[in-house]
Coordinates of C-alpha atoms and ligand atoms in Angstrom, one line a residue:
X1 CA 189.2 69.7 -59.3
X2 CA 190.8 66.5 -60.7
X3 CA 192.5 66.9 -63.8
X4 CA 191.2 65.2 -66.4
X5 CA 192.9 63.3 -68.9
X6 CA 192.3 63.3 -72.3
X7 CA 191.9 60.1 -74.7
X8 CA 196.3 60.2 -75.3
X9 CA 196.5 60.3 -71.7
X10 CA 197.5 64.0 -71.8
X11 CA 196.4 66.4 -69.5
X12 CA 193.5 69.1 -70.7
X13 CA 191.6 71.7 -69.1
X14 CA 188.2 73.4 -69.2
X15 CA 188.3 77.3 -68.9
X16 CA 187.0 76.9 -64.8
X17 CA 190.2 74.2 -64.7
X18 CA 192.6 77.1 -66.5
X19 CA 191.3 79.5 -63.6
X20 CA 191.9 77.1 -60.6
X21 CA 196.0 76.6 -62.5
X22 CA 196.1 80.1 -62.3
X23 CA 194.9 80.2 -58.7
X24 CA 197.3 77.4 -57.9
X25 CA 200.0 79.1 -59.7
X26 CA 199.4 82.1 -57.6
X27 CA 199.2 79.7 -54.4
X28 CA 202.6 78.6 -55.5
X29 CA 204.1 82.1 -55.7
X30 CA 202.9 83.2 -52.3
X31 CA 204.3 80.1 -50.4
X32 CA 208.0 80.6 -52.1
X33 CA 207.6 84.3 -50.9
X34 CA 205.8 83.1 -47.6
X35 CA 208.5 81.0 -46.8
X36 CA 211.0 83.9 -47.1
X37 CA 208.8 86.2 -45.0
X38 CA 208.6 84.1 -42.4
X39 CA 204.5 83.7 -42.9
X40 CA 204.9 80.3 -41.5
X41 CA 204.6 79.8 -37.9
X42 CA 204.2 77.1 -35.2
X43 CA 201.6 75.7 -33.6
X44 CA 201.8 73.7 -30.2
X45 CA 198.8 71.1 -29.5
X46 CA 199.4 70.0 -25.6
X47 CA 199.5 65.9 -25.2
X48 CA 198.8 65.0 -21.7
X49 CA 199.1 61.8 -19.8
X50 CA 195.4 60.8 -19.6
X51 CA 195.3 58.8 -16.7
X52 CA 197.1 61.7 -14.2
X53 CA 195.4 64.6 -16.5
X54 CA 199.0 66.1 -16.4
X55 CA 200.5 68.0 -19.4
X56 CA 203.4 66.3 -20.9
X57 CA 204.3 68.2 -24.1
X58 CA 203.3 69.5 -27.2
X59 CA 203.2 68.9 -30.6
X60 CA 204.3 71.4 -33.1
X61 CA 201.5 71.8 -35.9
X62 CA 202.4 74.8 -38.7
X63 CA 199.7 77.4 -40.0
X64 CA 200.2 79.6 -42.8
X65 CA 199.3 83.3 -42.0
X66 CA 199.6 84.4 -45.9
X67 CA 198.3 88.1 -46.3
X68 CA 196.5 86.9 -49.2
X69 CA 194.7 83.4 -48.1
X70 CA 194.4 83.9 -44.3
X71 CA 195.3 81.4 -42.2
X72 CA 195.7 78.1 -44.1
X73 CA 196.2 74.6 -42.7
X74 CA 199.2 72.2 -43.1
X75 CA 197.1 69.9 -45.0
X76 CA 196.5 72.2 -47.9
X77 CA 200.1 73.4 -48.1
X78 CA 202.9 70.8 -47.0
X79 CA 201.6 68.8 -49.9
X80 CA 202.2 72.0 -52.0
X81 CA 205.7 72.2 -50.4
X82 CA 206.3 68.9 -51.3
X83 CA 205.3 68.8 -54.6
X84 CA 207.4 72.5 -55.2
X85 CA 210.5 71.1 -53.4
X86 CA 210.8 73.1 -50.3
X87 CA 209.4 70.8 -47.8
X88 CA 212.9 70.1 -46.2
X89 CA 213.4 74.3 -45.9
X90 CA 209.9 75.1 -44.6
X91 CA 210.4 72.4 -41.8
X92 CA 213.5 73.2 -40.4
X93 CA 212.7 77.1 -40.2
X94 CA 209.8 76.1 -37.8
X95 CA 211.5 73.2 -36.2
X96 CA 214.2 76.4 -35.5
X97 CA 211.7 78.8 -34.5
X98 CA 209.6 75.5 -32.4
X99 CA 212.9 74.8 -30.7
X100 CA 213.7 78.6 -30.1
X101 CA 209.9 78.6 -28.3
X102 CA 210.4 75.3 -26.2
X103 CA 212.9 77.2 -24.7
X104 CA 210.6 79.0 -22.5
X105 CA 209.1 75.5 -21.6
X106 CA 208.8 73.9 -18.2
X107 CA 211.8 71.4 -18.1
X108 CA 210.8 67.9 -18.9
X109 CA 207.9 69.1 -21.2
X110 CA 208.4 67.3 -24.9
X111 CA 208.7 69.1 -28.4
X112 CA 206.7 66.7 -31.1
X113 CA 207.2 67.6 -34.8
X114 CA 206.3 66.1 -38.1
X115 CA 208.3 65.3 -41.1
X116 CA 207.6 64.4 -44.3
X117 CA 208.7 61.1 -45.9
X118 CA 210.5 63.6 -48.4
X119 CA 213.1 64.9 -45.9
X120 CA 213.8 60.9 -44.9
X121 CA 215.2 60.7 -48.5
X122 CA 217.9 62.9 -47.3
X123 CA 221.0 60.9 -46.3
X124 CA 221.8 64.1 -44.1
X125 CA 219.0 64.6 -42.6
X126 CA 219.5 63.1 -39.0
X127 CA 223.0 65.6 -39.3
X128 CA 221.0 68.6 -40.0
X129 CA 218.3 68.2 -37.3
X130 CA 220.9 67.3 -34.8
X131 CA 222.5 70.5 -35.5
X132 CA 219.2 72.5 -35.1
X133 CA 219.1 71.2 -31.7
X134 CA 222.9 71.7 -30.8
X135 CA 222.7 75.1 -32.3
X136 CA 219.4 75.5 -29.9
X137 CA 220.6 73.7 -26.7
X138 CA 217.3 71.8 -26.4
X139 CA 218.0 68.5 -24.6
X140 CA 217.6 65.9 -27.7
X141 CA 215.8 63.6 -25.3
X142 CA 213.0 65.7 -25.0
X143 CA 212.5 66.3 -29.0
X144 CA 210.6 63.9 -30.6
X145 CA 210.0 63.0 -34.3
X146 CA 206.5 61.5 -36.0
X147 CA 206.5 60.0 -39.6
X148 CA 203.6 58.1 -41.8
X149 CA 203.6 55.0 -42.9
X150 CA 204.2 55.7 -45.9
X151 CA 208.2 56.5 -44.9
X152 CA 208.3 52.9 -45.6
X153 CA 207.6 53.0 -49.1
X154 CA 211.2 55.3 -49.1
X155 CA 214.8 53.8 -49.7
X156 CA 214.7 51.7 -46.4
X157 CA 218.4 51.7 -46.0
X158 CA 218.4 55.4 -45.6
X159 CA 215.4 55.9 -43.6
X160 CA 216.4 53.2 -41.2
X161 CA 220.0 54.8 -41.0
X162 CA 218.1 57.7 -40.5
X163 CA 216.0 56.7 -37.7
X164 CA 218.8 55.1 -36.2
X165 CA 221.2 57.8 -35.9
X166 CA 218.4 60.1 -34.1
X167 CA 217.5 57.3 -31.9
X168 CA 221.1 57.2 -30.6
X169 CA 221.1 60.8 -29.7
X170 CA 217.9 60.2 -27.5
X171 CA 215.5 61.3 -30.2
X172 CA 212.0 59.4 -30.1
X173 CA 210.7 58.4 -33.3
X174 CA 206.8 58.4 -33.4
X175 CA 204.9 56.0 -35.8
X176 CA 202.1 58.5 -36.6
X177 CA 198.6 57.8 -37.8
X178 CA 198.6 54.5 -36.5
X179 CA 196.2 52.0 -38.0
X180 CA 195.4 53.8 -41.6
X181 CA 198.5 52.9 -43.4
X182 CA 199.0 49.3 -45.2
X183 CA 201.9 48.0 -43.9
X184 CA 202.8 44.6 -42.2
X185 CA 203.8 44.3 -38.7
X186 CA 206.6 43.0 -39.6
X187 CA 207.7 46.1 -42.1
X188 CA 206.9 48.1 -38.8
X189 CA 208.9 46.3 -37.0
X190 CA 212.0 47.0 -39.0
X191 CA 212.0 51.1 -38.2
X192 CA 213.5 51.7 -34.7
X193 CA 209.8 53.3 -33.6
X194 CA 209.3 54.1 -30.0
X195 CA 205.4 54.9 -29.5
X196 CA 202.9 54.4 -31.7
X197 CA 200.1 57.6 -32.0
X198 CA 196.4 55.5 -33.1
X199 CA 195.1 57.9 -35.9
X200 CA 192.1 60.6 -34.6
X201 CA 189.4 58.5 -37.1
X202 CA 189.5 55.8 -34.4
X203 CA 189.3 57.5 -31.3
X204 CA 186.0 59.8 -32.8
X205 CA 184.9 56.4 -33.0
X206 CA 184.9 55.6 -29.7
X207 CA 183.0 58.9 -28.4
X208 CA 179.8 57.1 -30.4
X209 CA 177.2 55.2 -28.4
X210 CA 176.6 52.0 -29.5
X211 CA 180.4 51.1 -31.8
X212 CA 182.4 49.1 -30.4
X213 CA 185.2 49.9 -28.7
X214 CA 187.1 46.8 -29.7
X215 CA 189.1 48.1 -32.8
X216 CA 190.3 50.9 -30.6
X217 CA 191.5 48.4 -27.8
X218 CA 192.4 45.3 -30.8
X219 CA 195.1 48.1 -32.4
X220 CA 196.2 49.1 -28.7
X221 CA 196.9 45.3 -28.2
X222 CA 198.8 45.3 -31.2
X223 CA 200.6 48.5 -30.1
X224 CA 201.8 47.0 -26.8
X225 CA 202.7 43.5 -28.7
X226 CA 204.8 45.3 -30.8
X227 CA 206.4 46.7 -26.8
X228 CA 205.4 50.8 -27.9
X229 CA 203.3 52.8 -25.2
X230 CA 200.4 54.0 -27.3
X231 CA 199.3 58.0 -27.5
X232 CA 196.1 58.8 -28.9
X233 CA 195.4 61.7 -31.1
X234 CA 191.9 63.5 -31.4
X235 CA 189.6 63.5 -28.3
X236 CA 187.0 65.6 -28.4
X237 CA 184.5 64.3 -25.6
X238 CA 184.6 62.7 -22.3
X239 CA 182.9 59.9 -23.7
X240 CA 186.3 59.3 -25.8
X241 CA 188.3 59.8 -22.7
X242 CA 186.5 57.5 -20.4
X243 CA 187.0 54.4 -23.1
X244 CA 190.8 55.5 -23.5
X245 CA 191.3 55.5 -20.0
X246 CA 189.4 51.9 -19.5
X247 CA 192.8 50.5 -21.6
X248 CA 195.8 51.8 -19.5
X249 CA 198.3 53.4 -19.6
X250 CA 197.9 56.1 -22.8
X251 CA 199.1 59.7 -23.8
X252 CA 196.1 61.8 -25.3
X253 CA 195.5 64.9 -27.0
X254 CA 192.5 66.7 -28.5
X255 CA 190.2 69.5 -28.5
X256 CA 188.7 68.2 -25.2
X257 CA 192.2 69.4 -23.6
X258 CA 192.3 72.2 -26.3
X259 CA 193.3 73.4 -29.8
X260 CA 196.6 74.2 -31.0
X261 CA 197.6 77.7 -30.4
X262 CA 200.6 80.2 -31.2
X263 CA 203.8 80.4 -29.2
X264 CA 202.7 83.1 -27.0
X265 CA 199.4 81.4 -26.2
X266 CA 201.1 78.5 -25.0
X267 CA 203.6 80.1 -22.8
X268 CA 200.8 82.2 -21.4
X269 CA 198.5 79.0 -20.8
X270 CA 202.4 77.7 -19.1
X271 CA 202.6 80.5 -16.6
X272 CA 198.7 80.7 -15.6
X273 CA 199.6 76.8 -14.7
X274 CA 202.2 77.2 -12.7
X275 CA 200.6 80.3 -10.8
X276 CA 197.8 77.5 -10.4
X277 CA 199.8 75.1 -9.1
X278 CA 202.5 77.0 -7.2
X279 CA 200.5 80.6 -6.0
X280 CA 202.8 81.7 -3.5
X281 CA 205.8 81.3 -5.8
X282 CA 207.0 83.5 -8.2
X283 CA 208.2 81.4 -10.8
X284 CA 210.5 82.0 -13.3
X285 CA 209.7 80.6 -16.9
X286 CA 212.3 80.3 -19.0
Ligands
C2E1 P1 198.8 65.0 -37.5 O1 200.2 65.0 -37.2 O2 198.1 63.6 -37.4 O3 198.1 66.0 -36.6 C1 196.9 66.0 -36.0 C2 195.9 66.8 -36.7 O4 194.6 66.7 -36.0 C3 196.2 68.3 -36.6 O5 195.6 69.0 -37.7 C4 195.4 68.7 -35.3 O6 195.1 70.1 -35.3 C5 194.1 67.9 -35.5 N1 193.5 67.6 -34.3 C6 194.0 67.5 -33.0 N2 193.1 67.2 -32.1 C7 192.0 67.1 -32.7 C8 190.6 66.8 -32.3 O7 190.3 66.5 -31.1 N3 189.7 66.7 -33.3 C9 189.9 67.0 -34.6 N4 188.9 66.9 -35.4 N5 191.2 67.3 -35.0 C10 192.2 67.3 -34.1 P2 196.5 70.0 -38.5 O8 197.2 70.9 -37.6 O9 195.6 70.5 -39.6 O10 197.6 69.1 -39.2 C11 197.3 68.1 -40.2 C12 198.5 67.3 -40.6 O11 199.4 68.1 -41.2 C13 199.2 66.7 -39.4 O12 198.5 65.5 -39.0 C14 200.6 66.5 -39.9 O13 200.6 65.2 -40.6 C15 200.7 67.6 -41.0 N6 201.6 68.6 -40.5 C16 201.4 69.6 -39.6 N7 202.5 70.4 -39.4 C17 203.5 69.8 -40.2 C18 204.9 70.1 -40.4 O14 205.5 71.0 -39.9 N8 205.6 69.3 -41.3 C19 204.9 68.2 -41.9 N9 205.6 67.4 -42.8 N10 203.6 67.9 -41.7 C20 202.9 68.7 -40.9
MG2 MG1 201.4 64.3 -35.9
MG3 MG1 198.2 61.9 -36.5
MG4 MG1 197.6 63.2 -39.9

């Protein structure tokens, strides 16, 4: 429910609105404590090179297991973290746990997270994610970072020290959501970015008979202009697939090459690969 305002501009409620303030309130509590009890887990989602079909990495996406609420999705509670200020200490507990997980990873495979523009307000932030990896020993050039456009509505000195700093250490640095934000070229071109992902919305578009696929391949142009390979997020169908592959060279992931599961799902899905791919070997993982 939207809270209404009254005629001072005040906030007031109706007695349903007192109940959801109460649920929210409750919501609140069980994150602080969820947070502390570890209820907060990764997710990987596998991107894979679209035009070889071969997996190149994963992206870390976090669920909520809460006793109470079942399993609930980032996009009901990192805007609660960020609102309660505890964004920056929910994300680095999984980017820990993800980098303690990648571990057990194929070498070369890639470990995608997200971060809120919140923790790019930070003037140590590039410091304390550098140490998560030095304490973890995962190569920096395979980690990879992806942030909104709305990081540019931040302190642009910071984030672009920020983004810098990472860069330098062999960090990519992922313009996510490509194409919904409402910045200029030219604000994009003043962040260090190194790929661009084009947002899911577009690429559903493309899986419908009769649109046209030209947005899709006009903001892959504009990806490409700008010099960044271009990974697309969200195919669900062959037909999506066929017109991503029709524009080059592109990263992909979707439900077509499967959901996002838990860190033992995705080693298991890792060895039944490589027992595919190499069936006289044993291999070791990890
Ligand atoms: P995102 O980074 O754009 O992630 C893609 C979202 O699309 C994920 O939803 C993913 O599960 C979903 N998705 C992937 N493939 C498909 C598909 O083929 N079809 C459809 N319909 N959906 C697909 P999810 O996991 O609910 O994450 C939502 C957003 O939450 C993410 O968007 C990301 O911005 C944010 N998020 C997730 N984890 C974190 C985190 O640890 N920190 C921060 N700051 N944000 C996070
Ligand atoms: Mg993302
Ligand atoms: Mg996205
Ligand atoms: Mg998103």
């Amino acid at each position: 429910h939207a809270k209404k305002h009254g005629r001072d501009g005040s906030a007031w409620f109706e007695p349903q609105m007192e109940s959801d303030a109460r649920f929210r309130s409750a919501l609140q509590t069980a994150l602080r404590h969820g947070i502390e009890r570890g209820e907060f887990i990764p997710y990987y989602e596998q991107q894979i090179d679209i035009q070889t079909g071969k997996l190149v990495g994963f992206e870390m996406l976090a669920r909520w297991k809460s006793p109470e609420f079942g399993i609930v999705g980032p996009d009901m509670f990192i805007p609660m973290a960020e609102e309660m200020g505890v964004i920056a200490e929910l994300s680095e507990r999984l980017i820990a746990q993800a980098l303690q997980d990648a571990r057990s990873w194929d070498d070369g495979l890639t470990l995608s997270v997200n971060i809120s523009p919140l923790q790019l307000r930070d003037p140590w932030f590039a410091h304390k994610l550098l140490r998560l990896l030095t304490e973890s020993g995962f190569p920096p050039q395979r980690f990879e970072i992806e942030i909104t456009e709305s990081c540019l509505h931040e302190n642009m000195g910071v984030v672009r020290a920020i983004l810098t700093s990472l860069k330098n250490q062999g960090v990519c640095i992922s313009l996510d959501d490509f194409g919904t934000g409402y910045s200029s070229l030219a604000q994009l071109r003043a962040l260090p970015f190194d790929r661009l992902k084009i947002d899911r919305s577009f690429v559903t578009e493309l899986a419908q008979a009769g649109t046209n696929a030209e947005l899709v391949s006009a903001i892959v142009a504009l990806g490409r202009g700008l010099g960044l390979p271009i990974v697309a997020e969200g195919i669900e169908t062959d037909e999506a697939l066929e017109a991503l592959r029709a524009l080059g060279e592109i990263k992909g992931q979707g439900y077509l090459y499967g959901r996002p599961e838990d860190a033992e799902a995705t080693l298991r899905r890792l060895m039944e690969q490589a027992a595919r791919e190499f069936p006289s070997e044993t291999r070791k993982v990890g």
